[in-house]
């Protein structure tokens, strides 16, 4: 990696739980071409009481550039806020600790930032997910592959510091790695900023996961509730986000609970009918997960084990989100990149003055 005179200065911020993949991220940054970051901030998001040092190997090429910033164990949104606020550079390139920037990532990032206009708040990298070539992907692998088409994914996203300051950074009520990036992007767009897609490329390998990962992922339904509170019911379309199966999960859960209630009330015909509906819905869900996959014994067993549990878990998290975020309201509009006209000053005059200032900068 080399420096390039005149290249926009930037810092890299990586929130981390100390995964082994973190060392691979730093190795990729060290061996690539293009301008160095001014600093690389590793935000240690492990529980604050953990006394062990962050397990990471820092390449010699990045010696003196890597700093560790203490997090609060409050999730990636809070960790990213701690990182960008500790950096003084105008551009902050956020990376996850399980991605692999391409060999030309820094060089391409410099081009992405140079092409940004004064109204550009952020430039997204192009993320791709390597999948097995010799078999169909598993349910977990297909879910991870969706990151390749996700908008504004912070696995590789460069933001302008002044834009982050204008909207207050990431909303730390999003405690998981889910929806916090879409929330920030929508707030920036509402404030009048623009978001671009750059040319740099980053691989996002599929992390190893246990059989219960799909069940834990249902916690995201609570985050969807918060998104609706903050951005209205049309946020799905604005963020180009898939709606998921929550209505079907609710119907399956209702059928199962109804069958149980009917059985307790000694109404066998109602219990049988509702039980058949629950079974049909659960079977359809399981088949929808099994048929696109590799159909191995292990994968089928995992789908049969988790498919009955996912609908009630999804509904439970949704209900919990409705309660937890019952008081959440949209934030007041933030200032955008173009100043609003002062009282009594025609908007066209302000726009002309701003255009002249941008042309001179």
Short mmCIF file of N, CA and C in Angstrom, two decimals, residues 128-300:
data_model
loop_
_atom_site.label_atom_id
_atom_site.label_comp_id
_atom_site.label_asym_id
_atom_site.label_seq_id
_atom_site.Cartn_x
_atom_site.Cartn_y
_atom_site.Cartn_z
N UNK A 128 -19.64 -8.76 -2.15
CA UNK A 128 -20.05 -10.03 -2.73
C UNK A 128 -19.79 -11.14 -1.72
N UNK A 129 -20.63 -12.16 -1.77
CA UNK A 129 -20.57 -13.26 -0.82
C UNK A 129 -20.17 -14.53 -1.55
N UNK A 130 -18.97 -15.04 -1.32
CA UNK A 130 -18.55 -16.29 -1.97
C UNK A 130 -19.40 -17.46 -1.46
N UNK A 131 -19.95 -18.23 -2.38
CA UNK A 131 -20.78 -19.39 -2.03
C UNK A 131 -20.15 -20.65 -2.61
N UNK A 132 -20.44 -21.81 -2.04
CA UNK A 132 -19.85 -23.06 -2.54
C UNK A 132 -20.18 -23.28 -4.01
N UNK A 133 -19.20 -23.74 -4.77
CA UNK A 133 -19.42 -24.00 -6.19
C UNK A 133 -19.86 -25.43 -6.46
N UNK A 134 -19.71 -26.31 -5.48
CA UNK A 134 -19.98 -27.73 -5.70
C UNK A 134 -21.31 -28.19 -5.12
N UNK A 135 -22.09 -27.29 -4.57
CA UNK A 135 -23.39 -27.67 -4.01
C UNK A 135 -24.26 -26.43 -3.87
N UNK A 136 -25.54 -26.66 -3.61
CA UNK A 136 -26.44 -25.54 -3.34
C UNK A 136 -26.15 -24.95 -1.96
N UNK A 137 -26.38 -23.65 -1.79
CA UNK A 137 -26.10 -23.04 -0.49
C UNK A 137 -27.13 -23.45 0.56
N UNK A 138 -26.69 -23.48 1.79
CA UNK A 138 -27.58 -23.77 2.90
C UNK A 138 -28.48 -22.57 3.19
N UNK A 139 -29.42 -22.77 4.09
CA UNK A 139 -30.32 -21.68 4.49
C UNK A 139 -29.53 -20.50 5.05
N UNK A 140 -28.54 -20.76 5.88
CA UNK A 140 -27.71 -19.71 6.46
C UNK A 140 -26.87 -19.02 5.38
N UNK A 141 -26.35 -19.79 4.44
CA UNK A 141 -25.55 -19.21 3.37
C UNK A 141 -26.41 -18.34 2.46
N UNK A 142 -27.63 -18.76 2.18
CA UNK A 142 -28.52 -17.95 1.35
C UNK A 142 -28.86 -16.64 2.06
N UNK A 143 -29.07 -16.71 3.38
CA UNK A 143 -29.33 -15.49 4.12
C UNK A 143 -28.17 -14.52 4.07
N UNK A 144 -26.96 -15.05 4.23
CA UNK A 144 -25.77 -14.19 4.14
C UNK A 144 -25.60 -13.62 2.75
N UNK A 145 -25.94 -14.40 1.72
CA UNK A 145 -25.80 -13.93 0.34
C UNK A 145 -26.66 -12.71 0.07
N UNK A 146 -27.73 -12.52 0.86
CA UNK A 146 -28.57 -11.34 0.69
C UNK A 146 -27.83 -10.04 0.96
N UNK A 147 -26.70 -10.11 1.66
CA UNK A 147 -25.92 -8.90 1.92
C UNK A 147 -25.38 -8.29 0.63
N UNK A 148 -25.21 -9.12 -0.39
CA UNK A 148 -24.64 -8.62 -1.65
C UNK A 148 -25.57 -7.62 -2.34
N UNK A 149 -26.87 -7.70 -2.07
CA UNK A 149 -27.82 -6.80 -2.71
C UNK A 149 -28.44 -5.81 -1.73
N UNK A 150 -27.97 -5.84 -0.47
CA UNK A 150 -28.53 -4.93 0.54
C UNK A 150 -28.07 -3.50 0.28
N UNK A 151 -28.96 -2.55 0.44
CA UNK A 151 -28.61 -1.15 0.23
C UNK A 151 -27.97 -0.59 1.49
N UNK A 152 -26.92 0.20 1.30
CA UNK A 152 -26.27 0.97 2.36
C UNK A 152 -25.66 0.07 3.44
N UNK A 153 -25.24 -1.13 3.07
CA UNK A 153 -24.70 -2.08 4.05
C UNK A 153 -23.40 -1.54 4.62
N UNK A 154 -23.31 -1.48 5.94
CA UNK A 154 -22.16 -0.87 6.59
C UNK A 154 -20.98 -1.83 6.70
N UNK A 155 -21.11 -3.04 6.14
CA UNK A 155 -19.96 -3.93 6.06
C UNK A 155 -18.82 -3.27 5.29
N UNK A 156 -19.18 -2.39 4.35
CA UNK A 156 -18.20 -1.57 3.63
C UNK A 156 -18.92 -0.30 3.17
N UNK A 157 -18.85 0.72 4.00
CA UNK A 157 -19.55 1.98 3.72
C UNK A 157 -18.70 3.13 4.21
N UNK A 158 -18.42 4.08 3.33
CA UNK A 158 -17.66 5.27 3.70
C UNK A 158 -18.61 6.44 3.88
N UNK A 159 -18.54 7.08 5.04
CA UNK A 159 -19.41 8.21 5.34
C UNK A 159 -18.59 9.46 5.58
N UNK A 160 -19.15 10.57 5.18
CA UNK A 160 -18.56 11.88 5.45
C UNK A 160 -18.83 12.25 6.91
N UNK A 161 -17.79 12.66 7.60
CA UNK A 161 -17.93 12.98 9.03
C UNK A 161 -18.98 14.06 9.26
N UNK A 162 -18.99 15.10 8.44
CA UNK A 162 -19.94 16.19 8.64
C UNK A 162 -21.37 15.73 8.47
N UNK A 163 -21.59 14.72 7.62
CA UNK A 163 -22.94 14.17 7.46
C UNK A 163 -23.34 13.40 8.71
N UNK A 164 -22.41 12.61 9.25
CA UNK A 164 -22.69 11.88 10.49
C UNK A 164 -22.99 12.85 11.62
N UNK A 165 -22.24 13.91 11.71
CA UNK A 165 -22.47 14.90 12.76
C UNK A 165 -23.83 15.56 12.60
N UNK A 166 -24.23 15.80 11.35
CA UNK A 166 -25.49 16.50 11.10
C UNK A 166 -26.69 15.72 11.60
N UNK A 167 -26.64 14.39 11.50
CA UNK A 167 -27.80 13.58 11.89
C UNK A 167 -27.59 12.85 13.20
N UNK A 168 -26.45 13.05 13.84
CA UNK A 168 -26.21 12.43 15.14
C UNK A 168 -25.65 11.02 15.08
N UNK A 169 -25.18 10.60 13.92
CA UNK A 169 -24.57 9.27 13.81
C UNK A 169 -25.60 8.15 13.83
N UNK A 170 -25.14 6.97 14.18
CA UNK A 170 -26.00 5.79 14.23
C UNK A 170 -26.94 5.87 15.44
N UNK A 171 -28.13 5.35 15.28
CA UNK A 171 -29.09 5.29 16.38
C UNK A 171 -28.77 4.06 17.23
N UNK A 172 -28.35 4.30 18.46
CA UNK A 172 -27.87 3.22 19.31
C UNK A 172 -28.99 2.37 19.91
N UNK A 173 -30.24 2.71 19.61
CA UNK A 173 -31.33 1.83 20.00
C UNK A 173 -31.33 0.54 19.18
N UNK A 174 -30.66 0.56 18.04
CA UNK A 174 -30.48 -0.66 17.26
C UNK A 174 -29.27 -1.39 17.84
N UNK A 175 -29.52 -2.35 18.70
CA UNK A 175 -28.44 -3.01 19.42
C UNK A 175 -27.83 -4.18 18.70
N UNK A 176 -28.39 -4.57 17.55
CA UNK A 176 -27.87 -5.70 16.79
C UNK A 176 -27.32 -5.18 15.46
N UNK A 177 -26.67 -6.06 14.73
CA UNK A 177 -26.20 -5.71 13.39
C UNK A 177 -27.35 -5.89 12.41
N UNK A 178 -28.37 -5.04 12.55
CA UNK A 178 -29.57 -5.17 11.75
C UNK A 178 -30.32 -3.85 11.76
N UNK A 179 -30.58 -3.32 10.58
CA UNK A 179 -31.39 -2.12 10.33
C UNK A 179 -30.73 -0.82 10.77
N UNK A 180 -29.63 -0.88 11.54
CA UNK A 180 -29.01 0.38 11.95
C UNK A 180 -28.44 1.13 10.75
N UNK A 181 -28.01 0.39 9.72
CA UNK A 181 -27.47 1.04 8.53
C UNK A 181 -28.59 1.66 7.69
N UNK A 182 -29.73 0.96 7.56
CA UNK A 182 -30.85 1.51 6.80
C UNK A 182 -31.43 2.74 7.50
N UNK A 183 -31.50 2.70 8.81
CA UNK A 183 -32.02 3.85 9.56
C UNK A 183 -31.16 5.09 9.32
N UNK A 184 -29.85 4.93 9.42
CA UNK A 184 -28.95 6.06 9.19
C UNK A 184 -29.10 6.59 7.77
N UNK A 185 -29.15 5.71 6.80
CA UNK A 185 -29.25 6.14 5.41
C UNK A 185 -30.54 6.91 5.15
N UNK A 186 -31.66 6.43 5.68
CA UNK A 186 -32.92 7.12 5.47
C UNK A 186 -32.91 8.50 6.11
N UNK A 187 -32.30 8.63 7.28
CA UNK A 187 -32.22 9.95 7.92
C UNK A 187 -31.37 10.91 7.10
N UNK A 188 -30.29 10.40 6.53
CA UNK A 188 -29.44 11.25 5.69
C UNK A 188 -30.18 11.69 4.42
N UNK A 189 -30.88 10.75 3.79
CA UNK A 189 -31.65 11.09 2.59
C UNK A 189 -32.74 12.10 2.92
N UNK A 190 -33.41 11.93 4.06
CA UNK A 190 -34.45 12.87 4.47
C UNK A 190 -33.88 14.26 4.70
N UNK A 191 -32.61 14.33 5.10
CA UNK A 191 -31.97 15.62 5.36
C UNK A 191 -31.44 16.28 4.08
N UNK A 192 -31.57 15.60 2.96
CA UNK A 192 -31.15 16.20 1.69
C UNK A 192 -29.81 15.75 1.16
N UNK A 193 -29.14 14.83 1.87
CA UNK A 193 -27.88 14.29 1.37
C UNK A 193 -28.15 13.24 0.30
N UNK A 194 -27.11 12.86 -0.41
CA UNK A 194 -27.20 11.77 -1.38
C UNK A 194 -26.26 10.65 -0.96
N UNK A 195 -26.56 9.45 -1.42
CA UNK A 195 -25.74 8.27 -1.16
C UNK A 195 -25.41 7.61 -2.49
N UNK A 196 -24.15 7.24 -2.67
CA UNK A 196 -23.70 6.68 -3.94
C UNK A 196 -23.19 5.26 -3.74
N UNK A 197 -23.04 4.55 -4.84
CA UNK A 197 -22.40 3.24 -4.86
C UNK A 197 -21.07 3.38 -5.58
N UNK A 198 -19.98 2.97 -4.93
CA UNK A 198 -18.65 3.12 -5.51
C UNK A 198 -18.23 1.92 -6.33
N UNK A 199 -16.95 1.87 -6.63
CA UNK A 199 -16.39 0.79 -7.47
C UNK A 199 -15.58 -0.21 -6.67
N UNK A 200 -15.23 0.10 -5.43
CA UNK A 200 -14.40 -0.83 -4.66
C UNK A 200 -15.20 -2.09 -4.33
N UNK A 201 -14.47 -3.19 -4.15
CA UNK A 201 -15.12 -4.48 -3.92
C UNK A 201 -14.59 -5.12 -2.64
N UNK A 202 -15.50 -5.76 -1.94
CA UNK A 202 -15.17 -6.41 -0.67
C UNK A 202 -15.90 -7.74 -0.59
N UNK A 203 -15.18 -8.77 -0.21
CA UNK A 203 -15.80 -10.09 -0.02
C UNK A 203 -16.33 -10.19 1.40
N UNK A 204 -17.47 -10.84 1.52
CA UNK A 204 -18.06 -11.10 2.84
C UNK A 204 -18.25 -12.61 2.97
N UNK A 205 -17.23 -13.33 3.41
CA UNK A 205 -17.37 -14.79 3.56
C UNK A 205 -18.49 -15.13 4.55
N UNK A 206 -19.05 -16.31 4.38
CA UNK A 206 -20.09 -16.78 5.29
C UNK A 206 -19.44 -17.26 6.58
N UNK A 207 -19.84 -16.68 7.69
CA UNK A 207 -19.29 -17.09 8.98
C UNK A 207 -19.82 -18.46 9.38
N UNK A 208 -19.03 -19.25 10.08
CA UNK A 208 -19.58 -20.49 10.66
C UNK A 208 -20.71 -20.16 11.63
N UNK A 209 -21.71 -21.02 11.68
CA UNK A 209 -22.85 -20.76 12.55
C UNK A 209 -23.40 -22.08 13.06
N UNK A 210 -23.99 -22.05 14.25
CA UNK A 210 -24.59 -23.25 14.80
C UNK A 210 -26.01 -23.42 14.27
N UNK A 211 -26.68 -24.46 14.70
CA UNK A 211 -27.99 -24.79 14.15
C UNK A 211 -29.08 -23.81 14.59
N UNK A 212 -28.81 -23.01 15.62
CA UNK A 212 -29.84 -22.11 16.14
C UNK A 212 -29.72 -20.69 15.61
N UNK A 213 -28.84 -20.45 14.66
CA UNK A 213 -28.61 -19.08 14.21
C UNK A 213 -29.87 -18.47 13.60
N UNK A 214 -30.65 -19.27 12.88
CA UNK A 214 -31.86 -18.73 12.26
C UNK A 214 -32.89 -18.35 13.31
N UNK A 215 -32.88 -19.05 14.42
CA UNK A 215 -33.82 -18.73 15.51
C UNK A 215 -33.42 -17.41 16.18
N UNK A 216 -32.12 -17.23 16.42
CA UNK A 216 -31.66 -15.97 17.04
C UNK A 216 -31.91 -14.78 16.13
N UNK A 217 -31.87 -15.02 14.81
CA UNK A 217 -32.06 -13.92 13.86
C UNK A 217 -33.45 -13.31 13.94
N UNK A 218 -34.40 -14.01 14.54
CA UNK A 218 -35.76 -13.48 14.62
C UNK A 218 -35.85 -12.25 15.51
N UNK A 219 -34.80 -11.98 16.30
CA UNK A 219 -34.78 -10.76 17.10
C UNK A 219 -34.88 -9.52 16.23
N UNK A 220 -34.53 -9.64 14.95
CA UNK A 220 -34.64 -8.50 14.05
C UNK A 220 -36.05 -7.99 13.86
N UNK A 221 -37.07 -8.79 14.18
CA UNK A 221 -38.44 -8.32 14.06
C UNK A 221 -38.72 -7.15 15.00
N UNK A 222 -38.04 -7.11 16.13
CA UNK A 222 -38.18 -5.96 17.04
C UNK A 222 -37.57 -4.70 16.41
N UNK A 223 -36.48 -4.86 15.68
CA UNK A 223 -35.86 -3.72 15.01
C UNK A 223 -36.75 -3.20 13.89
N UNK A 224 -37.49 -4.09 13.24
CA UNK A 224 -38.42 -3.65 12.20
C UNK A 224 -39.53 -2.78 12.80
N UNK A 225 -39.95 -3.10 14.01
CA UNK A 225 -40.94 -2.27 14.70
C UNK A 225 -40.38 -0.86 14.90
N UNK A 226 -39.14 -0.77 15.35
CA UNK A 226 -38.52 0.53 15.57
C UNK A 226 -38.41 1.30 14.26
N UNK A 227 -38.06 0.61 13.18
CA UNK A 227 -37.97 1.28 11.88
C UNK A 227 -39.32 1.88 11.49
N UNK A 228 -40.41 1.16 11.71
CA UNK A 228 -41.73 1.67 11.37
C UNK A 228 -42.08 2.87 12.24
N UNK A 229 -41.73 2.82 13.52
CA UNK A 229 -41.99 3.97 14.40
C UNK A 229 -41.24 5.21 13.92
N UNK A 230 -40.02 5.02 13.45
CA UNK A 230 -39.17 6.16 13.10
C UNK A 230 -39.41 6.67 11.69
N UNK A 231 -39.74 5.76 10.76
CA UNK A 231 -39.76 6.14 9.34
C UNK A 231 -41.09 5.90 8.65
N UNK A 232 -42.09 5.43 9.37
CA UNK A 232 -43.38 5.20 8.74
C UNK A 232 -43.47 3.84 8.07
N UNK A 233 -44.67 3.48 7.64
CA UNK A 233 -44.91 2.15 7.09
C UNK A 233 -44.31 1.94 5.71
N UNK A 234 -43.91 3.02 5.05
CA UNK A 234 -43.35 2.87 3.70
C UNK A 234 -41.84 2.71 3.70
N UNK A 235 -41.24 2.55 4.90
CA UNK A 235 -39.78 2.47 4.93
C UNK A 235 -39.27 1.24 4.18
N UNK A 236 -40.07 0.17 4.13
CA UNK A 236 -39.65 -1.03 3.42
C UNK A 236 -39.35 -0.72 1.95
N UNK A 237 -40.26 0.02 1.32
CA UNK A 237 -40.06 0.37 -0.09
C UNK A 237 -38.90 1.33 -0.25
N UNK A 238 -38.79 2.30 0.63
CA UNK A 238 -37.72 3.30 0.53
C UNK A 238 -36.35 2.66 0.71
N UNK A 239 -36.27 1.66 1.58
CA UNK A 239 -35.00 0.99 1.83
C UNK A 239 -34.79 -0.23 0.94
N UNK A 240 -35.79 -0.52 0.10
CA UNK A 240 -35.72 -1.68 -0.78
C UNK A 240 -35.44 -2.95 0.03
N UNK A 241 -36.16 -3.10 1.15
CA UNK A 241 -35.94 -4.23 2.06
C UNK A 241 -37.04 -5.27 1.87
N UNK A 242 -36.70 -6.55 1.84
CA UNK A 242 -37.72 -7.60 1.73
C UNK A 242 -38.61 -7.63 2.96
N UNK A 243 -39.90 -7.89 2.76
CA UNK A 243 -40.85 -7.83 3.86
C UNK A 243 -40.79 -9.03 4.80
N UNK A 244 -40.27 -10.16 4.33
CA UNK A 244 -40.19 -11.32 5.21
C UNK A 244 -41.53 -12.03 5.34
N UNK A 245 -41.60 -12.95 6.28
CA UNK A 245 -42.76 -13.81 6.43
C UNK A 245 -43.54 -13.57 7.72
N UNK A 246 -43.41 -12.40 8.32
CA UNK A 246 -44.06 -12.18 9.61
C UNK A 246 -45.57 -12.42 9.58
N UNK A 247 -46.31 -11.96 8.56
CA UNK A 247 -47.76 -12.27 8.56
C UNK A 247 -48.04 -13.77 8.56
N UNK A 248 -47.28 -14.55 7.79
CA UNK A 248 -47.47 -16.00 7.80
C UNK A 248 -47.07 -16.60 9.14
N UNK A 249 -45.98 -16.08 9.71
CA UNK A 249 -45.57 -16.58 11.03
C UNK A 249 -46.66 -16.31 12.06
N UNK A 250 -47.30 -15.14 11.95
CA UNK A 250 -48.36 -14.81 12.90
C UNK A 250 -49.55 -15.76 12.73
N UNK A 251 -49.88 -16.09 11.48
CA UNK A 251 -51.01 -17.00 11.24
C UNK A 251 -50.70 -18.40 11.77
N UNK A 252 -49.48 -18.87 11.53
CA UNK A 252 -49.08 -20.20 12.03
C UNK A 252 -49.11 -20.23 13.55
N UNK A 253 -48.58 -19.18 14.17
CA UNK A 253 -48.56 -19.12 15.64
C UNK A 253 -49.97 -19.08 16.20
N UNK A 254 -50.84 -18.29 15.57
CA UNK A 254 -52.22 -18.21 16.04
C UNK A 254 -52.92 -19.56 15.93
N UNK A 255 -52.68 -20.28 14.82
CA UNK A 255 -53.28 -21.60 14.66
C UNK A 255 -52.79 -22.56 15.74
N UNK A 256 -51.48 -22.53 16.03
CA UNK A 256 -50.93 -23.40 17.05
C UNK A 256 -51.49 -23.10 18.43
N UNK A 257 -51.58 -21.81 18.77
CA UNK A 257 -52.12 -21.43 20.07
C UNK A 257 -53.61 -21.75 20.16
N UNK A 258 -54.31 -21.56 19.04
CA UNK A 258 -55.73 -21.89 19.03
C UNK A 258 -55.97 -23.37 19.21
N UNK A 259 -55.12 -24.19 18.56
CA UNK A 259 -55.25 -25.64 18.72
C UNK A 259 -55.01 -26.05 20.16
N UNK A 260 -54.01 -25.44 20.80
CA UNK A 260 -53.73 -25.76 22.20
C UNK A 260 -54.88 -25.33 23.10
N UNK A 261 -55.43 -24.14 22.86
CA UNK A 261 -56.54 -23.66 23.67
C UNK A 261 -57.78 -24.54 23.50
N UNK A 262 -58.05 -24.95 22.25
CA UNK A 262 -59.20 -25.81 22.00
C UNK A 262 -59.04 -27.17 22.68
N UNK A 263 -57.82 -27.68 22.66
CA UNK A 263 -57.58 -28.97 23.33
C UNK A 263 -57.79 -28.85 24.83
N UNK A 264 -57.33 -27.76 25.42
CA UNK A 264 -57.51 -27.57 26.86
C UNK A 264 -58.99 -27.38 27.20
N UNK A 265 -59.74 -26.81 26.26
CA UNK A 265 -61.17 -26.62 26.48
C UNK A 265 -61.98 -27.86 26.11
N UNK A 266 -61.29 -28.91 25.73
CA UNK A 266 -61.93 -30.17 25.35
C UNK A 266 -62.88 -30.01 24.16
N UNK A 267 -62.34 -29.34 23.17
CA UNK A 267 -63.08 -29.20 21.91
C UNK A 267 -62.24 -29.86 20.82
N UNK A 268 -62.33 -31.18 20.72
CA UNK A 268 -61.42 -31.93 19.85
C UNK A 268 -61.52 -31.57 18.37
N UNK A 269 -62.70 -31.29 17.88
CA UNK A 269 -62.82 -30.98 16.45
C UNK A 269 -62.13 -29.66 16.12
N UNK A 270 -62.34 -28.66 16.97
CA UNK A 270 -61.66 -27.38 16.74
C UNK A 270 -60.15 -27.54 16.90
N UNK A 271 -59.73 -28.33 17.88
CA UNK A 271 -58.30 -28.55 18.08
C UNK A 271 -57.69 -29.25 16.88
N UNK A 272 -58.41 -30.23 16.33
CA UNK A 272 -57.89 -30.95 15.16
C UNK A 272 -57.79 -30.04 13.95
N UNK A 273 -58.82 -29.22 13.74
CA UNK A 273 -58.79 -28.33 12.59
C UNK A 273 -57.68 -27.29 12.67
N UNK A 274 -57.57 -26.67 13.82
CA UNK A 274 -56.51 -25.66 13.99
C UNK A 274 -55.13 -26.31 13.98
N UNK A 275 -55.05 -27.52 14.56
CA UNK A 275 -53.77 -28.24 14.52
C UNK A 275 -53.36 -28.57 13.10
N UNK A 276 -54.33 -28.92 12.24
CA UNK A 276 -54.01 -29.20 10.84
C UNK A 276 -53.51 -27.95 10.13
N UNK A 277 -54.11 -26.80 10.45
CA UNK A 277 -53.63 -25.54 9.86
C UNK A 277 -52.20 -25.24 10.30
N UNK A 278 -51.94 -25.46 11.61
CA UNK A 278 -50.58 -25.23 12.12
C UNK A 278 -49.59 -26.16 11.42
N UNK A 279 -49.94 -27.42 11.28
CA UNK A 279 -49.05 -28.39 10.65
C UNK A 279 -48.80 -28.04 9.19
N UNK A 280 -49.86 -27.63 8.48
CA UNK A 280 -49.71 -27.29 7.07
C UNK A 280 -48.81 -26.06 6.91
N UNK A 281 -49.02 -25.06 7.75
CA UNK A 281 -48.19 -23.86 7.65
C UNK A 281 -46.74 -24.13 8.00
N UNK A 282 -46.52 -24.94 9.03
CA UNK A 282 -45.16 -25.28 9.43
C UNK A 282 -44.46 -26.12 8.36
N UNK A 283 -45.20 -27.06 7.76
CA UNK A 283 -44.62 -27.90 6.71
C UNK A 283 -44.25 -27.07 5.49
N UNK A 284 -45.12 -26.13 5.12
CA UNK A 284 -44.82 -25.26 3.97
C UNK A 284 -43.56 -24.44 4.23
N UNK A 285 -43.43 -23.92 5.45
CA UNK A 285 -42.26 -23.12 5.81
C UNK A 285 -40.99 -23.97 5.76
N UNK A 286 -41.06 -25.16 6.32
CA UNK A 286 -39.89 -26.04 6.31
C UNK A 286 -39.48 -26.40 4.89
N UNK A 287 -40.46 -26.72 4.04
CA UNK A 287 -40.14 -27.07 2.64
C UNK A 287 -39.54 -25.88 1.90
N UNK A 288 -40.04 -24.67 2.19
CA UNK A 288 -39.51 -23.47 1.54
C UNK A 288 -38.04 -23.26 1.88
N UNK A 289 -37.61 -23.76 3.02
CA UNK A 289 -36.21 -23.64 3.42
C UNK A 289 -35.37 -24.83 2.94
N UNK A 290 -35.99 -25.99 2.82
CA UNK A 290 -35.25 -27.21 2.46
C UNK A 290 -35.01 -27.30 0.95
N UNK A 291 -36.04 -27.02 0.14
CA UNK A 291 -35.96 -27.29 -1.29
C UNK A 291 -34.85 -26.52 -2.01
N UNK A 292 -34.58 -25.24 -1.68
CA UNK A 292 -33.49 -24.55 -2.38
C UNK A 292 -32.10 -24.97 -1.91
N UNK A 293 -32.00 -25.74 -0.84
CA UNK A 293 -30.72 -26.05 -0.22
C UNK A 293 -30.08 -27.33 -0.72
N UNK A 294 -29.01 -27.75 -0.06
CA UNK A 294 -28.26 -28.92 -0.51
C UNK A 294 -28.95 -30.24 -0.20
N UNK A 295 -29.97 -30.22 0.65
CA UNK A 295 -30.77 -31.40 1.00
C UNK A 295 -29.91 -32.50 1.64
N UNK A 296 -28.89 -32.12 2.35
CA UNK A 296 -28.13 -33.10 3.11
C UNK A 296 -28.90 -33.47 4.37
N UNK A 297 -28.53 -34.59 4.97
CA UNK A 297 -29.20 -35.03 6.19
C UNK A 297 -29.06 -33.98 7.29
N UNK A 298 -27.88 -33.40 7.40
CA UNK A 298 -27.65 -32.39 8.44
C UNK A 298 -28.51 -31.16 8.20
N UNK A 299 -28.57 -30.68 6.95
CA UNK A 299 -29.34 -29.48 6.65
C UNK A 299 -30.83 -29.73 6.84
N UNK A 300 -31.33 -30.86 6.37
CA UNK A 300 -32.75 -31.16 6.55
C UNK A 300 -33.10 -31.27 8.03
#
